Structure formats: C-alpha cells, structure tokens
Tab-separated table of C-alpha atoms and ligand atoms in Angstrom:
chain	number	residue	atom	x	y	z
J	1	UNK	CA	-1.140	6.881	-30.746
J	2	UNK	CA	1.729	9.071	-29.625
J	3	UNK	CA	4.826	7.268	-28.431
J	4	UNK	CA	6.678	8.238	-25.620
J	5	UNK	CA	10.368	6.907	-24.623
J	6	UNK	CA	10.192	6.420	-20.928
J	7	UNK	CA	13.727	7.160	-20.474
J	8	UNK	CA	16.248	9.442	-18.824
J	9	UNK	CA	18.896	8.126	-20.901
J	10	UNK	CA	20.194	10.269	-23.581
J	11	UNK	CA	21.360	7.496	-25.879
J	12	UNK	CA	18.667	5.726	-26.026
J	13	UNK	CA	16.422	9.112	-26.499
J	14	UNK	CA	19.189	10.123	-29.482
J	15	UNK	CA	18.538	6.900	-30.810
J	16	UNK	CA	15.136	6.848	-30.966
J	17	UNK	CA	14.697	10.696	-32.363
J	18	UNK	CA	17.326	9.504	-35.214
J	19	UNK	CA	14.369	6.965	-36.353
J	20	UNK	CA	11.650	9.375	-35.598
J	21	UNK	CA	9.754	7.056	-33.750
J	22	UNK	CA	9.486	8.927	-30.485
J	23	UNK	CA	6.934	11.778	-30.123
J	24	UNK	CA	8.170	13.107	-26.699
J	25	UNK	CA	9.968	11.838	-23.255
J	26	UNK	CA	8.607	11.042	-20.124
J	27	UNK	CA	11.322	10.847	-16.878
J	28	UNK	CA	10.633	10.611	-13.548
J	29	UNK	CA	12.545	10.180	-10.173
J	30	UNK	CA	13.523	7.481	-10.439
J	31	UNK	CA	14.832	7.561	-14.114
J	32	UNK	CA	16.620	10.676	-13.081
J	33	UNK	CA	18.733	8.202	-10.312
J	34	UNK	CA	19.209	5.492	-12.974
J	35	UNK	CA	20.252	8.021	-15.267
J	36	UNK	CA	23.381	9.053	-12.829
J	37	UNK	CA	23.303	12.585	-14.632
J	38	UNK	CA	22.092	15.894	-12.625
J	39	UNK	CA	18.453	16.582	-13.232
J	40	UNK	CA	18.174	19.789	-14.501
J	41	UNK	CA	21.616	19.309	-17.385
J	42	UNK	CA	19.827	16.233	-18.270
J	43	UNK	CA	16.442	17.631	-18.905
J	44	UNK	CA	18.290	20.467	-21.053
J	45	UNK	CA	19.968	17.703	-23.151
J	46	UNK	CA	16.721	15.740	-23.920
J	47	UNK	CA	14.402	18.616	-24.849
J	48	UNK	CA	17.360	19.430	-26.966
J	49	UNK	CA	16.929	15.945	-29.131
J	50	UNK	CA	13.241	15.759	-29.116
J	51	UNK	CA	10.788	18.381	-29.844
J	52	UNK	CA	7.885	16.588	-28.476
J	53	UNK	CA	6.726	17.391	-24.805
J	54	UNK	CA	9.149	16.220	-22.328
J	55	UNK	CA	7.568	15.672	-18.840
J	56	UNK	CA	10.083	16.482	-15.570
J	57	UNK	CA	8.723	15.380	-12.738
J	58	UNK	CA	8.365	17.955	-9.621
J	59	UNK	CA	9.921	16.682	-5.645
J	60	UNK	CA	7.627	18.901	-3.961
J	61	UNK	CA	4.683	17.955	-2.692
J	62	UNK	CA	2.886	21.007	-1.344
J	63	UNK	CA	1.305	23.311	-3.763
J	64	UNK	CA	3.365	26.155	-2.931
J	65	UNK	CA	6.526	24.085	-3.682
J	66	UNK	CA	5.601	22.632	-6.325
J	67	UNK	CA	4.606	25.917	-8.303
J	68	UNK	CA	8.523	27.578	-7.746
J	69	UNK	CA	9.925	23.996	-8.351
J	70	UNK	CA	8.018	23.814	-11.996
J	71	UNK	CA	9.024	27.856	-12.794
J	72	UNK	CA	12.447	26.274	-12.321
J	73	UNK	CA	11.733	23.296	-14.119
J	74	UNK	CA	9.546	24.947	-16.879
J	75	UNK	CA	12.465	27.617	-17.374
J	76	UNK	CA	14.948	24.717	-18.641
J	77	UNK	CA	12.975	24.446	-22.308
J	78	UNK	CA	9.673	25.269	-24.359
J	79	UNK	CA	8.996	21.789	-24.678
J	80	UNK	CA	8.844	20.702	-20.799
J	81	UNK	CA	5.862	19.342	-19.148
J	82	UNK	CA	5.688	19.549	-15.728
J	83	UNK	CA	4.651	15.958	-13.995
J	84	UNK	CA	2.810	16.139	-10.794
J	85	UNK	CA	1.874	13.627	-8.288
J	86	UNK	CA	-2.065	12.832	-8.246
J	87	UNK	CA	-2.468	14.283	-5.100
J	88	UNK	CA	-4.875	17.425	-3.914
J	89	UNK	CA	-1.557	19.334	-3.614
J	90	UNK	CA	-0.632	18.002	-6.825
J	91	UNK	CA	-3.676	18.778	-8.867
J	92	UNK	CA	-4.228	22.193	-7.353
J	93	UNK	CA	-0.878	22.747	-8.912
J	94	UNK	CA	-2.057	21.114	-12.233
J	95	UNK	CA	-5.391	23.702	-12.285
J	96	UNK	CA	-2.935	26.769	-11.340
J	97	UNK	CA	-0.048	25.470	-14.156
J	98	UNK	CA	-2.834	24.571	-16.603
J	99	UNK	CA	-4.418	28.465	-16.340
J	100	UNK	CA	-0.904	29.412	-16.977
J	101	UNK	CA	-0.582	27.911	-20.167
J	102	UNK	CA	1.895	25.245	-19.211
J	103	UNK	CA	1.585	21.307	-20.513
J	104	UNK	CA	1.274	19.030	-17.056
J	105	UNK	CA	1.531	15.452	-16.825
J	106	UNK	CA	-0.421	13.677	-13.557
J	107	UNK	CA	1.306	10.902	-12.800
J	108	UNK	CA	0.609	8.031	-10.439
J	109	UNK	CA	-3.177	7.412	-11.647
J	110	UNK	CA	-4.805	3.966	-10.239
J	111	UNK	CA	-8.402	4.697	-10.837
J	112	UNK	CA	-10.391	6.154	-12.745
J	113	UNK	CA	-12.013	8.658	-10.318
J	114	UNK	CA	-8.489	9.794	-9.719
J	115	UNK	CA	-8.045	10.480	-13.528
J	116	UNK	CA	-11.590	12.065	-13.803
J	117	UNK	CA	-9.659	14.803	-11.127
J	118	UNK	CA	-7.215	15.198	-13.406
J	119	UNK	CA	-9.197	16.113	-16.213
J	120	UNK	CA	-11.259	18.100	-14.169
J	121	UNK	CA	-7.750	19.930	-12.853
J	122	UNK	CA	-6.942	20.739	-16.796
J	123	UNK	CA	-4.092	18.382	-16.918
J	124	UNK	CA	-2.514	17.745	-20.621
J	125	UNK	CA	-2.156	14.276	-19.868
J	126	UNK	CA	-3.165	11.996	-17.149
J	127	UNK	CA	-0.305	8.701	-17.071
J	128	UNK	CA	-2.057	5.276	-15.740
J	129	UNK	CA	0.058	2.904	-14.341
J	130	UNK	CA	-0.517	-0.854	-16.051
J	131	UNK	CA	2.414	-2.779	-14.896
J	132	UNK	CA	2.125	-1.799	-11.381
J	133	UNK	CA	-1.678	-2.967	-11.005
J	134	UNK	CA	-0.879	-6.270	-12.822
J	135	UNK	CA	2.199	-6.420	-10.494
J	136	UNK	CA	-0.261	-6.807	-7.466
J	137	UNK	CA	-2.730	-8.914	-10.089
J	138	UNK	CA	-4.913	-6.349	-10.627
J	139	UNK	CA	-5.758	-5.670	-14.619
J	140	UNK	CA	-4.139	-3.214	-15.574
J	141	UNK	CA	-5.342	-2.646	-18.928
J	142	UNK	CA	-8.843	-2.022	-17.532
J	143	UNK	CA	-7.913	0.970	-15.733
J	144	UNK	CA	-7.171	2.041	-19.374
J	145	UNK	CA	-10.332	1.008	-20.639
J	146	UNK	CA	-11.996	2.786	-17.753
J	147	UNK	CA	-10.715	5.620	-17.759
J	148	UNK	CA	-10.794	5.413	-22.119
J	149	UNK	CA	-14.728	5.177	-21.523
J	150	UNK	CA	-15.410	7.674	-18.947
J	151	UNK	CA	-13.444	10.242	-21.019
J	152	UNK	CA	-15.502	9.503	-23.851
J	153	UNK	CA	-18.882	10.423	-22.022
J	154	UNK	CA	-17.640	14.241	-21.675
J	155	UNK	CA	-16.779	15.388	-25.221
J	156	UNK	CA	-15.788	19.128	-22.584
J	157	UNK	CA	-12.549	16.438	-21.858
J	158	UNK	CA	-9.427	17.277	-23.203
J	159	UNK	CA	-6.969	15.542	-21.239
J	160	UNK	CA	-5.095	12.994	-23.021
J	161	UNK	CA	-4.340	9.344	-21.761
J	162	UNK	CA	-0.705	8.503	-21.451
J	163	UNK	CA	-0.763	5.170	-20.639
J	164	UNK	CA	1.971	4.608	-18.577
J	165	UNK	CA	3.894	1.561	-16.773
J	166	UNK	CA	3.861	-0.609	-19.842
J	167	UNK	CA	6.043	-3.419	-19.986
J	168	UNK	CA	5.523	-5.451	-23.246
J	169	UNK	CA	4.983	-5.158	-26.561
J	170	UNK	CA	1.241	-6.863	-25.787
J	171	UNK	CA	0.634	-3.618	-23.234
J	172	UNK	CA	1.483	-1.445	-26.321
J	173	UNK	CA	-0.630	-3.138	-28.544
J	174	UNK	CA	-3.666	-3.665	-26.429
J	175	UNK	CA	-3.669	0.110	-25.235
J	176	UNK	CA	-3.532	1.157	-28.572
J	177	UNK	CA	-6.767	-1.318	-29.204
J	178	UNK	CA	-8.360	0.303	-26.044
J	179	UNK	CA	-7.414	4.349	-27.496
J	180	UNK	CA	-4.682	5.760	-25.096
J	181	UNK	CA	-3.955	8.983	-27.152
J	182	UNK	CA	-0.266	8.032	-26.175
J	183	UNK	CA	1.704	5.575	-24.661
J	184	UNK	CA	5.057	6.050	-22.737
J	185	UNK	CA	7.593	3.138	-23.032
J	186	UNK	CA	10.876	2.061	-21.736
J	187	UNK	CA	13.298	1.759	-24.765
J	188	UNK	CA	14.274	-1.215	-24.841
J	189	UNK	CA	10.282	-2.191	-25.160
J	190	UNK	CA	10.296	0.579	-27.707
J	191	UNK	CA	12.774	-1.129	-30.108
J	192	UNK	CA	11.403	-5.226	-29.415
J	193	UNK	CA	7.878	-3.336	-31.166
J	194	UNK	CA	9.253	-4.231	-34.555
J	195	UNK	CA	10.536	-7.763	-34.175
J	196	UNK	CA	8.273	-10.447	-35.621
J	197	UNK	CA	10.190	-14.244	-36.637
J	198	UNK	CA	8.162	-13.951	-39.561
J	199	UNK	CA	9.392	-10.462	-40.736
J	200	UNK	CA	13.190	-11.959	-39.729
J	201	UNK	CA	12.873	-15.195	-41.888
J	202	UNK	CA	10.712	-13.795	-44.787
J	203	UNK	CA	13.362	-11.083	-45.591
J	204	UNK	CA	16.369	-13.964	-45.184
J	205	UNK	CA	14.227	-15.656	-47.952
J	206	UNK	CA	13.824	-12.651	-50.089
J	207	UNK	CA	17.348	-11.841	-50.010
J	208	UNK	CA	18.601	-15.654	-50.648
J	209	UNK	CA	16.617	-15.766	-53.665
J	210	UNK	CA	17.239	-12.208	-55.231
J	211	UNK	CA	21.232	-13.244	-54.663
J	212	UNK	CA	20.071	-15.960	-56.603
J	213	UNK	CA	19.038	-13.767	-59.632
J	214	UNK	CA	23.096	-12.649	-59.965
J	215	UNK	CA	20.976	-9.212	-60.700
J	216	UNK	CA	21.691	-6.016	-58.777
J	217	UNK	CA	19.364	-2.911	-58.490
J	218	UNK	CA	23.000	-0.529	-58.163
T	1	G3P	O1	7.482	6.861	-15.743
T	1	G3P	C1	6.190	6.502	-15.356
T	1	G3P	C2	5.956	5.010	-15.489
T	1	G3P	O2	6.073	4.664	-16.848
T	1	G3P	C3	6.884	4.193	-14.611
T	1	G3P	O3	6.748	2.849	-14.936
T	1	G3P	O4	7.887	0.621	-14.856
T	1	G3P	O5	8.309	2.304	-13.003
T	1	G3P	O6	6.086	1.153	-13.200
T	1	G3P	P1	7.289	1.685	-13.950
C-alpha cells in the first residue's frame, strides 16, 4: 500500500522523505491555511522533497475554472496531481485532465456510486473519507470495502483507492486489510505506525543484557 503524508507542512514532509517512508503528499484547503505558507511556493517546496505524486487541490468549482486553475497548478512541478471536488463540474474536469495525460485526485468521496464516477471520469485516484463518516457514526471503513469490491468486478478499472480521512493507526491497518492501493495520513499518525510497548521493552531488554556481555561489536 502506498503511503501518503497528509500534510502541508514541509517539516514534517522533509522528515518523512529522509526515512523514505512516504510515497507522495496529499494537501488540501484546508492544510494550505494550517500551513500559513502561500499555496503555490509551498506546493513548489514539497514536490521538491518528494518525488511521489503530490495532489494540490483546485478552488474552482466550475469546469471552466477549474481547467486554467490546474494549468496553473500543474505548471508548478512534474509530480503534481490535480485534486478535484466530486462534483459533475469536478469530474468533467477529471475526464478532460485525465485525456490530457495529467494524474487527478477526486476528493470528497462518500459512496461508492460517487467513486464508481470517478473511475468512470479516468481519475488516478479516488480519496474516501473514513473519519468523517465515523464522525457522524457511519462506518467508515465500509465505504472502503465497498468501493474495494465494486472496483474489483471491472478488471477495465484503473483508478486507485486513496483512502483518505484516516485517523489511527487501526484505520491504517484495517484499510490495508480491506486493499486501498494507498492510504493518505496525517504525520503525526504516520510516525505513531511504528510504536508497539512490546518493540519498546524488548529492545530495553536486549540492550541491558548485551551491556551485560562487557562485549562491543565496534
Ligand atoms: O486531505 C483529505 C483528507 O485526508 C482530510 O481528512 O481529517 O480533514 O477529514 P480530514
């Protein structure tokens, strides 16, 4: 499963390249804000520290906006991918971007009818949102299986699942059980993915009783 840092922040995306765990970037509005940093510098300082995809998110949302703001937006680096909303304006734009050659991300999927239009629009990757159904307690992970299984039926499919929205370590996991072909993650979720008590107390052990053998390797 690709992993995705779910980030505008450029030290945690540095970070995160130096221990080549992160396979691309997703940002969004929102991100952007939180990030503090113009939108366009930004973008050209992430796609310069990861050479995975790196999806910008579009403000438009009529088709004939949205196709001058991703030239702008796909002008910034090789590695963009545009993000669109899952709208009709949204995944005309996808089919239009997609015939152009150009990697699109449709965000804001709920259902899996909606991500059926994306695949049927071309998009590179369609991005479920988890959290946000289990925030109204809805199950989130079954959109994933849904939408895992109705993919599966059409081998013609290529759009990849980017599950989306996660918030634990348990959404990681369990998407990667279900088959998202990626998974996009806020860092901080990201780094708690390698924490186990056991792993922490087993090495404490290991190293107490190797300082115990007075022997050194160097
Ligand atoms: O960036 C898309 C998605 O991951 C946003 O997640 O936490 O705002 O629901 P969240």
């Amino acid at each position: 499963m690709k992993l995705f840092a779910d980030t505008a922040d450029i030290g945690a995306i540095s970070a995160l390249a130096d221990l080549g765990l992160i396979d691309g970037v997703t940002t969004n509005p929102s991100l952007v804000m939180k990030s503090g940093r113009g939108f366009k510098e930004v973008l050209k300082e992430i796609c310069g520290v990861v050479d995975g995809p790196v999806s910008a998110e579009v403000a438009a949302t009529d088709f004939e906006q949205i196709m001058k703001e991703a030239a702008v937006l796909a002008d910034i680096a090789p590695n963009i991918c545009i993000k669109l909303p899952l709208t009709l304006e949204g995944l005309k734009a996808c089919r239009a971007l997609s015939r152009e050659g150009c990697k699109t991300n449709v965000t804001l999927c709920f259902s899996a009818s909606q991500a059926l239009l994306a695949a049927k629009a071309g998009a590179t990757y369609v991005s479920p949102f988890v959290g946000r159904l289990d925030d109204i307690n809805q199950d989130g992970l079954e959109l994933i299986r849904d939408i895992r299984t109705v993919f599966d039926n059409y081998p013609a499919i290529e759009t990849e699942i980017l599950a989306a929205s996660l918030r634990t370590v348990n959404h990681v996991s369990e998407v990667a059980r279900i088959g998202s072909d990626a998974a996009t993650i806020p860092p901080d979720t990201i780094l708690k993915l390698v924490e186990h008590p056991l792993t922490k107390k087993g090495l404490e052990t290991f190293l107490d009783d190797w300082a115990k053998t007075g022997q050194k390797i160097i």
